[in-house]
Amino acid sequence: MSSSNGGLSSATNGRSGSTGSANINLNLKGQERSIAAGPGAGASGATTTSITHKTLPDLKTQRSNSACHAHESLSALRRIVLPEKPPEKPLSYAAAQSRVLGKEAKEGHLVYCEGRLHSGPLQSLIVHMVPTHEYYPDDGFVFAFLLSARLFVRPHELLAQISQTWEQQDVGAGGDAVDDAGQVPGRPMLLSINSASPLTQRKGSATAVSASSSELEPRPQQRTSTQRSAQYCIRLLSEWIEIFPYDFRDERLMQQVRILARKCVYIDNSLGKQVSRILQLLVSRLTSLEQYEEFLQTLTSEEASNQQQQHHHHGHHHHLHNAFQTFLGTSSHTNGASGGGSASGASNSSSSGHTSSASTSNSISTTPQPDEVFGIMDMCPSCADLAHQLTAIELERLSHIGPEEFVQAFTKDYQQQAKDGGKESSKGKGSGGGSLNDMKKTRNLESYVQWFNRLSYLTASEIVKYPKKKQRVRIIEYWIETARECFNIGNFNSLMAIIAGLNLAPIGRLKKTWAKVQSAKFSVLEHQMDPTSNFNSYRSTLKAAMWRSEGATEERERIIIPFFSLFVKDLYFLNEGCSNRLPNNHINFEKCSQLAKQVMEFNEWKKVNCPFEKLPNVIAYLQHSAVLNENTLSLASFECEPPENTEEKDRYKTVKAETKQQLLQQLQEQQQ
């Protein structure tokens, strides 16, 4: 990688070298020495020693020795091919809400391995989540359990159990039970000017006035402990809302929030303002999500409309380029109609001259002229600026993905397992399967994957819209340079989307065009994203970006936008490779922790604010402009460079037939 790659290039030097592998010498006589030498012994460690005998043993002894040597050799081979199983790590045990580990296993205890929570019954893990006046769960446990618990129990059921357990602990510690309305059953509330807490307002109806003052002051330490417990409870609720706000679109969960908040505010009325701030933040987050979902729905509607327009054009015109009038002078008109805001006005004004020419396309030849084509290069000549706008889109879309969506993506597979094998005897019993049906509340993850596909096809569509080879060469080099800028920024998702677009079959077959492209930079980028060895080169580069982000002094150095499809694939295989429950029906919390570790990294990446100036018209074009589908893209490619061999000619005929069939189906649907 050249020096222009900034901080990433220096950190990735030397990673492409082959990894060393130990050569095992299978010389039987030298076996023991060869194995014992270890990886650092060098060549001398594998040398063999020759043993000479002064007298030859008789046949019987020789036969016995041969059998002995054969047995030893076989044992040595087994040690090589089948290494001994490492010793099991010692386990320790502790009750929920306790950090005191012991070696004796008891029913309901949590299991620890090397000080880390390994597994435990669902009910014990829920109790471990409940704060007291002297205990608050670790941040890592809170995140991991809230992330994965939805596989076993609905969020509103989880909060109900937490609330119930917390109240029982409060009663057991000497506090008063509080009902769902926040009142103490059977006790009137008496106001006191000197009272700083509702706890000091509770008093028996038969108590004399002279005893009132003594009732307001006793047990100050117990009162403080109860208040502290309530504060911890609100803190837990606050963290849940901050990390997993989309859970609270469920009215059942919000009902549990209101019940728990009343109880805590009754114990300590100073928590009222904090609860109000928490709920205001939640309303703000959910409002932002609703607006984003409306935006996604607009994009979906536009995509469907564009596809219908493409089939319509193909059915009525002979020239292929008629299929994408929206990519020529009218592309910005389409953008303006759908983009809205300032981008809409700018786009409409720039395209007014081309709209009239498109309207007369039925009567005259509409093969585009070079000066008629309007593309991304005309709107954003700078590759660096385009990379900045792509990064702005990526960060915006990333910010709306909830961490729980990764787990919920796996719930379809787990649902059947939960129905078949769930035997939990607690309240979570049976909820493993049922909790999956009504849990999915967002589609931000799927929409982000669709954005990747759109950018790939937009890259290809922008290339085939140009009728002249020289123009296609220019736009290909434009996309390559943009991809390089994305790499330098740390925007690996847009980088891979552009590479995927340039490698689509309709673009790859343009041999005459690629022959003129300066493709050295493209080869370097392809190497960085090479899928060989499970994307080893990319993973090394990602680590370098993470190191840069940790020591960043500027916001732009903190940007990490991973290749999202690979990130989701890693989570999927982590989920598939480990069972959710162990043979003893304990929750496999070690798996939950590993899953949480990766999702937590993603959470940090999506918090970065875009440091680049946003260009609304460019962003609108990237997200709203019409994009060719697979068939129309193939037809456009054959129009740019005609099919050269039998295979391409057959492909051309097939695509034309499929496009015609799709058009007929659409016409029939419209008539019905």
JSON list of N, CA, C and O in Angstrom, two decimals, residues 3 104 152 158 235 237 335 346 382 428 436 485 487 523 544 566 649:
[
{"chain": "A", "resi": 3, "resn": "SER", "atom": "N", "xyz": [2.03, 5.24, 0.51]},
{"chain": "A", "resi": 3, "resn": "SER", "atom": "CA", "xyz": [2.02, 6.10, 1.69]},
{"chain": "A", "resi": 3, "resn": "SER", "atom": "C", "xyz": [0.75, 6.91, 1.78]},
{"chain": "A", "resi": 3, "resn": "SER", "atom": "O", "xyz": [0.42, 7.44, 2.82]},
{"chain": "A", "resi": 104, "resn": "GLU", "atom": "N", "xyz": [-17.81, -25.52, 46.16]},
{"chain": "A", "resi": 104, "resn": "GLU", "atom": "CA", "xyz": [-18.92, -26.45, 46.34]},
{"chain": "A", "resi": 104, "resn": "GLU", "atom": "C", "xyz": [-20.10, -26.02, 45.48]},
{"chain": "A", "resi": 104, "resn": "GLU", "atom": "O", "xyz": [-20.58, -24.87, 45.57]},
{"chain": "A", "resi": 152, "resn": "PHE", "atom": "N", "xyz": [-34.67, -16.19, 25.69]},
{"chain": "A", "resi": 152, "resn": "PHE", "atom": "CA", "xyz": [-35.29, -17.09, 26.66]},
{"chain": "A", "resi": 152, "resn": "PHE", "atom": "C", "xyz": [-36.53, -16.52, 27.33]},
{"chain": "A", "resi": 152, "resn": "PHE", "atom": "O", "xyz": [-37.37, -17.27, 27.82]},
{"chain": "A", "resi": 158, "resn": "LEU", "atom": "N", "xyz": [-39.14, -10.10, 31.63]},
{"chain": "A", "resi": 158, "resn": "LEU", "atom": "CA", "xyz": [-37.87, -9.97, 32.35]},
{"chain": "A", "resi": 158, "resn": "LEU", "atom": "C", "xyz": [-37.95, -8.81, 33.34]},
{"chain": "A", "resi": 158, "resn": "LEU", "atom": "O", "xyz": [-37.57, -8.96, 34.51]},
{"chain": "A", "resi": 235, "resn": "ARG", "atom": "N", "xyz": [-31.14, 3.33, 38.05]},
{"chain": "A", "resi": 235, "resn": "ARG", "atom": "CA", "xyz": [-29.91, 3.31, 37.23]},
{"chain": "A", "resi": 235, "resn": "ARG", "atom": "C", "xyz": [-29.95, 2.15, 36.24]},
{"chain": "A", "resi": 235, "resn": "ARG", "atom": "O", "xyz": [-29.59, 2.31, 35.07]},
{"chain": "A", "resi": 237, "resn": "LEU", "atom": "N", "xyz": [-32.62, 0.69, 35.07]},
{"chain": "A", "resi": 237, "resn": "LEU", "atom": "CA", "xyz": [-33.63, 1.02, 34.08]},
{"chain": "A", "resi": 237, "resn": "LEU", "atom": "C", "xyz": [-33.09, 2.03, 33.07]},
{"chain": "A", "resi": 237, "resn": "LEU", "atom": "O", "xyz": [-33.35, 1.93, 31.86]},
{"chain": "A", "resi": 335, "resn": "ASN", "atom": "N", "xyz": [-34.68, 12.28, -8.86]},
{"chain": "A", "resi": 335, "resn": "ASN", "atom": "CA", "xyz": [-34.11, 12.53, -7.54]},
{"chain": "A", "resi": 335, "resn": "ASN", "atom": "C", "xyz": [-34.81, 13.67, -6.85]},
{"chain": "A", "resi": 335, "resn": "ASN", "atom": "O", "xyz": [-35.15, 13.61, -5.68]},
{"chain": "A", "resi": 346, "resn": "ALA", "atom": "N", "xyz": [-32.65, 21.81, -6.04]},
{"chain": "A", "resi": 346, "resn": "ALA", "atom": "CA", "xyz": [-31.43, 21.85, -6.84]},
{"chain": "A", "resi": 346, "resn": "ALA", "atom": "C", "xyz": [-31.51, 20.86, -7.98]},
{"chain": "A", "resi": 346, "resn": "ALA", "atom": "O", "xyz": [-31.07, 21.12, -9.10]},
{"chain": "A", "resi": 382, "resn": "SER", "atom": "N", "xyz": [-15.37, 15.67, -7.04]},
{"chain": "A", "resi": 382, "resn": "SER", "atom": "CA", "xyz": [-14.29, 15.26, -6.15]},
{"chain": "A", "resi": 382, "resn": "SER", "atom": "C", "xyz": [-14.55, 13.87, -5.58]},
{"chain": "A", "resi": 382, "resn": "SER", "atom": "O", "xyz": [-15.59, 13.62, -4.95]},
{"chain": "A", "resi": 428, "resn": "GLY", "atom": "N", "xyz": [-39.59, -18.54, 33.03]},
{"chain": "A", "resi": 428, "resn": "GLY", "atom": "CA", "xyz": [-39.16, -18.45, 31.64]},
{"chain": "A", "resi": 428, "resn": "GLY", "atom": "C", "xyz": [-39.51, -19.66, 30.83]},
{"chain": "A", "resi": 428, "resn": "GLY", "atom": "O", "xyz": [-39.28, -19.70, 29.64]},
{"chain": "A", "resi": 436, "resn": "LEU", "atom": "N", "xyz": [-40.21, -15.20, 20.76]},
{"chain": "A", "resi": 436, "resn": "LEU", "atom": "CA", "xyz": [-39.59, -14.83, 19.50]},
{"chain": "A", "resi": 436, "resn": "LEU", "atom": "C", "xyz": [-40.59, -14.27, 18.50]},
{"chain": "A", "resi": 436, "resn": "LEU", "atom": "O", "xyz": [-40.23, -13.60, 17.56]},
{"chain": "A", "resi": 485, "resn": "GLU", "atom": "N", "xyz": [-10.32, 6.39, -1.21]},
{"chain": "A", "resi": 485, "resn": "GLU", "atom": "CA", "xyz": [-10.58, 7.39, -0.18]},
{"chain": "A", "resi": 485, "resn": "GLU", "atom": "C", "xyz": [-11.38, 6.78, 0.98]},
{"chain": "A", "resi": 485, "resn": "GLU", "atom": "O", "xyz": [-11.14, 7.09, 2.14]},
{"chain": "A", "resi": 487, "resn": "PHE", "atom": "N", "xyz": [-11.22, 3.71, 1.93]},
{"chain": "A", "resi": 487, "resn": "PHE", "atom": "CA", "xyz": [-10.27, 2.89, 2.68]},
{"chain": "A", "resi": 487, "resn": "PHE", "atom": "C", "xyz": [-9.48, 3.74, 3.65]},
{"chain": "A", "resi": 487, "resn": "PHE", "atom": "O", "xyz": [-9.29, 3.37, 4.82]},
{"chain": "A", "resi": 523, "resn": "SER", "atom": "N", "xyz": [-6.30, -3.09, -8.06]},
{"chain": "A", "resi": 523, "resn": "SER", "atom": "CA", "xyz": [-5.71, -4.37, -7.66]},
{"chain": "A", "resi": 523, "resn": "SER", "atom": "C", "xyz": [-5.28, -4.34, -6.20]},
{"chain": "A", "resi": 523, "resn": "SER", "atom": "O", "xyz": [-5.46, -5.32, -5.46]},
{"chain": "A", "resi": 544, "resn": "ALA", "atom": "N", "xyz": [-5.87, -2.62, 12.50]},
{"chain": "A", "resi": 544, "resn": "ALA", "atom": "CA", "xyz": [-5.07, -1.40, 12.42]},
{"chain": "A", "resi": 544, "resn": "ALA", "atom": "C", "xyz": [-5.96, -0.17, 12.59]},
{"chain": "A", "resi": 544, "resn": "ALA", "atom": "O", "xyz": [-5.57, 0.80, 13.25]},
{"chain": "A", "resi": 566, "resn": "LEU", "atom": "N", "xyz": [-19.82, -9.29, 6.52]},
{"chain": "A", "resi": 566, "resn": "LEU", "atom": "CA", "xyz": [-18.88, -10.18, 7.18]},
{"chain": "A", "resi": 566, "resn": "LEU", "atom": "C", "xyz": [-19.04, -10.12, 8.70]},
{"chain": "A", "resi": 566, "resn": "LEU", "atom": "O", "xyz": [-18.94, -11.13, 9.39]},
{"chain": "A", "resi": 649, "resn": "LYS", "atom": "N", "xyz": [-23.99, -14.34, -26.12]},
{"chain": "A", "resi": 649, "resn": "LYS", "atom": "CA", "xyz": [-25.17, -14.20, -26.98]},
{"chain": "A", "resi": 649, "resn": "LYS", "atom": "C", "xyz": [-26.37, -14.93, -26.39]},
{"chain": "A", "resi": 649, "resn": "LYS", "atom": "O", "xyz": [-27.50, -14.42, -26.42]}
]
